Coordinates of C-alpha atoms in Angstrom, one line a residue:
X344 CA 68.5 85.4 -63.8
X345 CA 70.9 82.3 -64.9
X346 CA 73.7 80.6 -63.7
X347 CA 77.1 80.0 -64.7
X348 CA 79.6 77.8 -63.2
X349 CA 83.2 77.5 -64.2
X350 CA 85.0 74.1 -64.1
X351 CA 88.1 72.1 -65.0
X352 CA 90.6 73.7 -64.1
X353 CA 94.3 72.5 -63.6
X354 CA 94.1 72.8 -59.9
X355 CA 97.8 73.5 -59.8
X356 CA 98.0 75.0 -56.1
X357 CA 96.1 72.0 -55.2
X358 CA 98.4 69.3 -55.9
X359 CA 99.0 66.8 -55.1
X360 CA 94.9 66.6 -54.0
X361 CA 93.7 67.2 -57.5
X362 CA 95.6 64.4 -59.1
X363 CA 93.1 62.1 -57.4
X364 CA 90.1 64.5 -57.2
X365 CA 89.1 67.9 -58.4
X366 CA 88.3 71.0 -56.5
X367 CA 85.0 70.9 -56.7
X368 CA 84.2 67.4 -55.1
X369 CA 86.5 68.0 -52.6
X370 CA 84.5 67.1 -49.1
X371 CA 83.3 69.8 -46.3
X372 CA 80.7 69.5 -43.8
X373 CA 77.3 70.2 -43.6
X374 CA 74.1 69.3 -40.9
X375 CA 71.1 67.8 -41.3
X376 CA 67.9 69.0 -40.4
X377 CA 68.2 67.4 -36.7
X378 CA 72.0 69.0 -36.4
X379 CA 73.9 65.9 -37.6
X380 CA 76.8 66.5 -39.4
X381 CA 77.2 64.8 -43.0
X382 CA 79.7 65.4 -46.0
X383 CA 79.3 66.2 -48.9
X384 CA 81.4 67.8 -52.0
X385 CA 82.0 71.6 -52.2
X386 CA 80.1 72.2 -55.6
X387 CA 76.9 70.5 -54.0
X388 CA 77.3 74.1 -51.3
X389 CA 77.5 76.4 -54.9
X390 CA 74.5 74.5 -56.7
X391 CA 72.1 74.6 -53.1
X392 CA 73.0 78.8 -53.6
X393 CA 72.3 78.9 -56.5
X394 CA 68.8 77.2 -56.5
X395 CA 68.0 79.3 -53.4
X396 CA 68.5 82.2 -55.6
X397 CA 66.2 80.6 -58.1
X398 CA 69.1 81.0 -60.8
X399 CA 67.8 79.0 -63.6
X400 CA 69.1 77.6 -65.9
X401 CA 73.5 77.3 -64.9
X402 CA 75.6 76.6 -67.4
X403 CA 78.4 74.4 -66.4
X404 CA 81.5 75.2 -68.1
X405 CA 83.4 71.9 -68.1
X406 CA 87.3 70.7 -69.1
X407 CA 88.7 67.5 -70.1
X408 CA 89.7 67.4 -66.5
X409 CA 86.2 67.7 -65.5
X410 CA 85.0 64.0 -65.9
X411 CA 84.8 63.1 -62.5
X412 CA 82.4 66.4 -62.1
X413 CA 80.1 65.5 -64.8
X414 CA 80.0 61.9 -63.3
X415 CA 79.2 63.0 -60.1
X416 CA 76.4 65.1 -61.0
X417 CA 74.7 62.9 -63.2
X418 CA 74.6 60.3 -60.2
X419 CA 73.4 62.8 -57.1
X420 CA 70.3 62.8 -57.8
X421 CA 67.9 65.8 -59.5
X422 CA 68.7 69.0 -59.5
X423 CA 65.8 71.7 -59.1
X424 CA 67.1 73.7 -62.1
X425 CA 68.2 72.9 -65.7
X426 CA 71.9 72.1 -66.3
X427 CA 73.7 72.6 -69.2
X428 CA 77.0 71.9 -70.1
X429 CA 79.6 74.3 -72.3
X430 CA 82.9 72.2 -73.0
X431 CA 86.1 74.2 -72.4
X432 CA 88.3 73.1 -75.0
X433 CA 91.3 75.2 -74.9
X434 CA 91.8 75.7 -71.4
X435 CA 92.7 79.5 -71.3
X436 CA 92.3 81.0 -68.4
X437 CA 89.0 82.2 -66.4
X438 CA 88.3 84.6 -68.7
X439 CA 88.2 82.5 -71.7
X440 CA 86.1 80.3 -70.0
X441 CA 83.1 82.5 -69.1
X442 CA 83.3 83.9 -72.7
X443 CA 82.7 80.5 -74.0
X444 CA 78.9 80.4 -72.0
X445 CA 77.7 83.3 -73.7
X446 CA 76.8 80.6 -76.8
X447 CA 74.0 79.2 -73.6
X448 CA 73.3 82.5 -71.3
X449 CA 70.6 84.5 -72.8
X450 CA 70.9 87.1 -69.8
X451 CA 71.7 88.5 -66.8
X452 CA 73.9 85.9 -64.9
X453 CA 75.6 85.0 -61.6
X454 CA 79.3 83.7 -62.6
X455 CA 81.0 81.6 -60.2
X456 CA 84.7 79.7 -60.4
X457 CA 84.4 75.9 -58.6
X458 CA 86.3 76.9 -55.7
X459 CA 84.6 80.0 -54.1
X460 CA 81.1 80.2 -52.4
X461 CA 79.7 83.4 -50.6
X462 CA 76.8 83.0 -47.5
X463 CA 73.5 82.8 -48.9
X464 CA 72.6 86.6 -48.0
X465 CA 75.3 87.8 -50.1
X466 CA 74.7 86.5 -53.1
X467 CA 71.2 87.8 -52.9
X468 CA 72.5 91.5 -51.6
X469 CA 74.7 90.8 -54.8
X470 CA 71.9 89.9 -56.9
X471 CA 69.2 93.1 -55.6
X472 CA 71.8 95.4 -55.8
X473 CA 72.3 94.6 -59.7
X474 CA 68.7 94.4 -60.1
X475 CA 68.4 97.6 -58.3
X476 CA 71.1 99.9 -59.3
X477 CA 71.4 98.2 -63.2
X478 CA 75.0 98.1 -63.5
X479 CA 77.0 96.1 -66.0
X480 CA 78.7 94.1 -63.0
X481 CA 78.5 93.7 -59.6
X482 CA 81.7 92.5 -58.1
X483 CA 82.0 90.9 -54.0
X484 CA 85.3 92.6 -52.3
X485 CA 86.6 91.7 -49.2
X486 CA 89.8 94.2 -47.6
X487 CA 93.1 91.7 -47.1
X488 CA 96.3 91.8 -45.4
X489 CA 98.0 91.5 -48.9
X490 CA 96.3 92.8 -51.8
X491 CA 99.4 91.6 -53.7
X492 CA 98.0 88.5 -53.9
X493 CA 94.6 89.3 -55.2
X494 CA 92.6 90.9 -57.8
X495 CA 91.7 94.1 -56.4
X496 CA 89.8 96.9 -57.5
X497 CA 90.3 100.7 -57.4
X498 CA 87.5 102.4 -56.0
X499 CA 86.0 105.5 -57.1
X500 CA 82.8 106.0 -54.9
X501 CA 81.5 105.0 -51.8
X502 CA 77.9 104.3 -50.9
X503 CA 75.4 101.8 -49.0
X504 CA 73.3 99.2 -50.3
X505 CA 70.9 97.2 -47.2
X506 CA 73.5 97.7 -44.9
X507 CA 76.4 96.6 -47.0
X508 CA 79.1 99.3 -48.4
X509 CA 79.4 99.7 -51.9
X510 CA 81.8 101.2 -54.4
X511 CA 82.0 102.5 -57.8
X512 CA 85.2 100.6 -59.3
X513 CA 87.1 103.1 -61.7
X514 CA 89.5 99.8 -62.7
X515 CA 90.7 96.4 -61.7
X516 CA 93.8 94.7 -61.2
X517 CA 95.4 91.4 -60.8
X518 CA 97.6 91.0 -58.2
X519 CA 99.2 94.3 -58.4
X520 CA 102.6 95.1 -56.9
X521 CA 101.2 98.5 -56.0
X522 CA 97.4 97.5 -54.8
X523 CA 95.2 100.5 -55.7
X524 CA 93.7 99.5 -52.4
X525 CA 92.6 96.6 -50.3
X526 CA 89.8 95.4 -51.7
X527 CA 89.9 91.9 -53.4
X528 CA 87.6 90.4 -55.0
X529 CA 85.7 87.1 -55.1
X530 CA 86.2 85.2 -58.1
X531 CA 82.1 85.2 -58.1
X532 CA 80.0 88.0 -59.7
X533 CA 76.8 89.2 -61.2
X534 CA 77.3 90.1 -65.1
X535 CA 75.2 92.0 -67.8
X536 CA 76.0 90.0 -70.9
X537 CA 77.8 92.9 -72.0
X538 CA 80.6 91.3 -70.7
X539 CA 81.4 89.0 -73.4
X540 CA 82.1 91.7 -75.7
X541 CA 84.8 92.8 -73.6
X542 CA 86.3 89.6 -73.0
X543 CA 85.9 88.9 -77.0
X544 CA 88.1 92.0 -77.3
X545 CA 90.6 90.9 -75.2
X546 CA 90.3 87.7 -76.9
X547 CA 91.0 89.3 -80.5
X548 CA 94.4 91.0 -79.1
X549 CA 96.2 88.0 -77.3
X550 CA 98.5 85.2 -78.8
X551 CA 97.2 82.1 -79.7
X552 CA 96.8 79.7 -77.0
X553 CA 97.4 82.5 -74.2
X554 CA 95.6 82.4 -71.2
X555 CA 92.6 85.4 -70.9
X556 CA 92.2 86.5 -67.2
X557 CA 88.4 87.9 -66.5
X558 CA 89.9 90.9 -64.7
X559 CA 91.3 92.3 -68.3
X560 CA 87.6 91.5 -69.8
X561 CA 86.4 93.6 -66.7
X562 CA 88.8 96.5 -66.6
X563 CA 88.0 96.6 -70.5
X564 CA 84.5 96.7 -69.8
X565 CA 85.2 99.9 -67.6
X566 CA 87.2 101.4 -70.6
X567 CA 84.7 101.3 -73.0
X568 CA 82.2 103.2 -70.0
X569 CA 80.7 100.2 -68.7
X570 CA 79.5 100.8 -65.0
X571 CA 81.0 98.0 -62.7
X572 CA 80.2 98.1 -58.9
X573 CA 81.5 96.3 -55.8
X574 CA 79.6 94.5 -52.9
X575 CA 81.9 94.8 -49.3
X576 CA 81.4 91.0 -47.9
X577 CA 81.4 91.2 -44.0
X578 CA 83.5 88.4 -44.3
X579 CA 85.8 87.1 -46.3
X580 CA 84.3 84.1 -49.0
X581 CA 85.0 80.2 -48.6
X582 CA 87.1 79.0 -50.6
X583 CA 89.1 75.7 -51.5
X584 CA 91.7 77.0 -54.3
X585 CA 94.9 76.8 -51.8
X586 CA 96.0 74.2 -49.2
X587 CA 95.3 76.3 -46.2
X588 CA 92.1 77.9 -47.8
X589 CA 91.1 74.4 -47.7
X590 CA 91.8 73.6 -44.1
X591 CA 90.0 76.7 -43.2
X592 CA 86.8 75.5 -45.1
X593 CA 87.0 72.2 -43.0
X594 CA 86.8 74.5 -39.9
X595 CA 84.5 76.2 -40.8
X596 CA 82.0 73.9 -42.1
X597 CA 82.6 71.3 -39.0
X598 CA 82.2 74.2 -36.7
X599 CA 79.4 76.2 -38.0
X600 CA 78.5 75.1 -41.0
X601 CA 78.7 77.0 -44.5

């Protein structure tokens, strides 16, 4: 299975910390092997997953804003799988960007924006459950306070998957004024390449230059009889996308680590 990484962004909830540096070198902590703690930036936490998983090669999906990135990891040191990089252009949305990798993934892929990571046993429930069940998707839910603010998806079936609940999704949504229910997603998930076609469709239908969300490649997926499933986290994922998500990772990582 591959990797693919989304980066560059605008990082507009994140000013005024993203004029100076982007989201995912943003610093968190982590220990060493005697319990020290030590920081380091927050893509280092998605790239150690995503080796762990043995997801080779990623495909980094980079911006104009994503110099500092590509600096950073051509001076850290070698990575244990192959890197390659997809340059964003156009800058139109998540969804636009993930179509653009399908010119370097060749299969079955974990998809992951630069400012979410999951514990290392979810990704892998993730990953077996996709491997085991053969959908076209796999998506990580979490149930919120306020769906409203979310993608959330509307479930259709319930089941159980190594001691994590799962669901059938019958459609998704993107911060709904009328959530279909409580479950919001991750902006992480595993993909059949089938995926592409749907977001090429969506693609083919909008104005030029208008942004393409993933969620409308996903919920067109469904449409055309795709079979998109849904992992329930035990906890919600890290992420640094707002100010106080941010301050939260801090906690976390200084506390317990991530």
């Amino acid at each position: 299975m591959e990797g693919v990484i989304i980066t560059g962004g605008k990082g507009t909830r994140m000013r005024s910390i993203t004029y100076v540096l982007p989201k995912p070198l943003l610093p968190l902590f982590s220990f060493n092997s005697d319990g020290r703690r030590y920081v380091k930036p927050f893509i280092d936490f998605i790239l150690e997953r995503f080796e762990a998983l043995g997801l080779d090669p990623v495909t980094l999906v980079f911006s104009r804003n994503s110099s500092l990135i590509i600096d950073y990891l051509g001076s850290r040191g070698p990575l244990r799988l192959r890197l390659r990089l997809v340059l964003d252009a156009e800058m139109r949305g998540y969804g636009n960007a993930a179509l653009l990798a399908r010119s370097s993934v060749t299969g079955p892929f974990v998809l992951n924006a630069d400012d979410n990571i999951l514990p290392l046993e979810d990704y892998r429930a993730g990953v077996e459950l996709f491997e085991a069940e053969g959908p076209d998707a796999v998506l990580f839910v979490h149930r919120v306070e306020d769906p409203t603010r979310y993608g959330v998806i509307a479930p259709s079936s319930q089941g159980e998957f190594r001691g994590y609940r799962t669901y059938g999704v019958r459609g998704v949504v993107e911060k709904p004024s009328e959530p279909p229910s409580d479950l919001a997603m991750a902006a992480i998930y595993v993909m059949s390449p089938r995926v592409f076609k749907a977001l090429e469709e969506v693609k083919a239908l909008k104005g030029e230059g208008e942004e393409i969300e993933l969620v409308e490649g996903l919920q067109r997926l469904i449409e055309e009889g795709g079979n998109v499933m849904a992992l329930e986290l035990r906890r919600r994922w890290v992420s640094v996308g707002r100010p106080e998500d941010y301050l939260e990772a801090i906690r976390l990582s200084y506390e317990v680590g991530l």
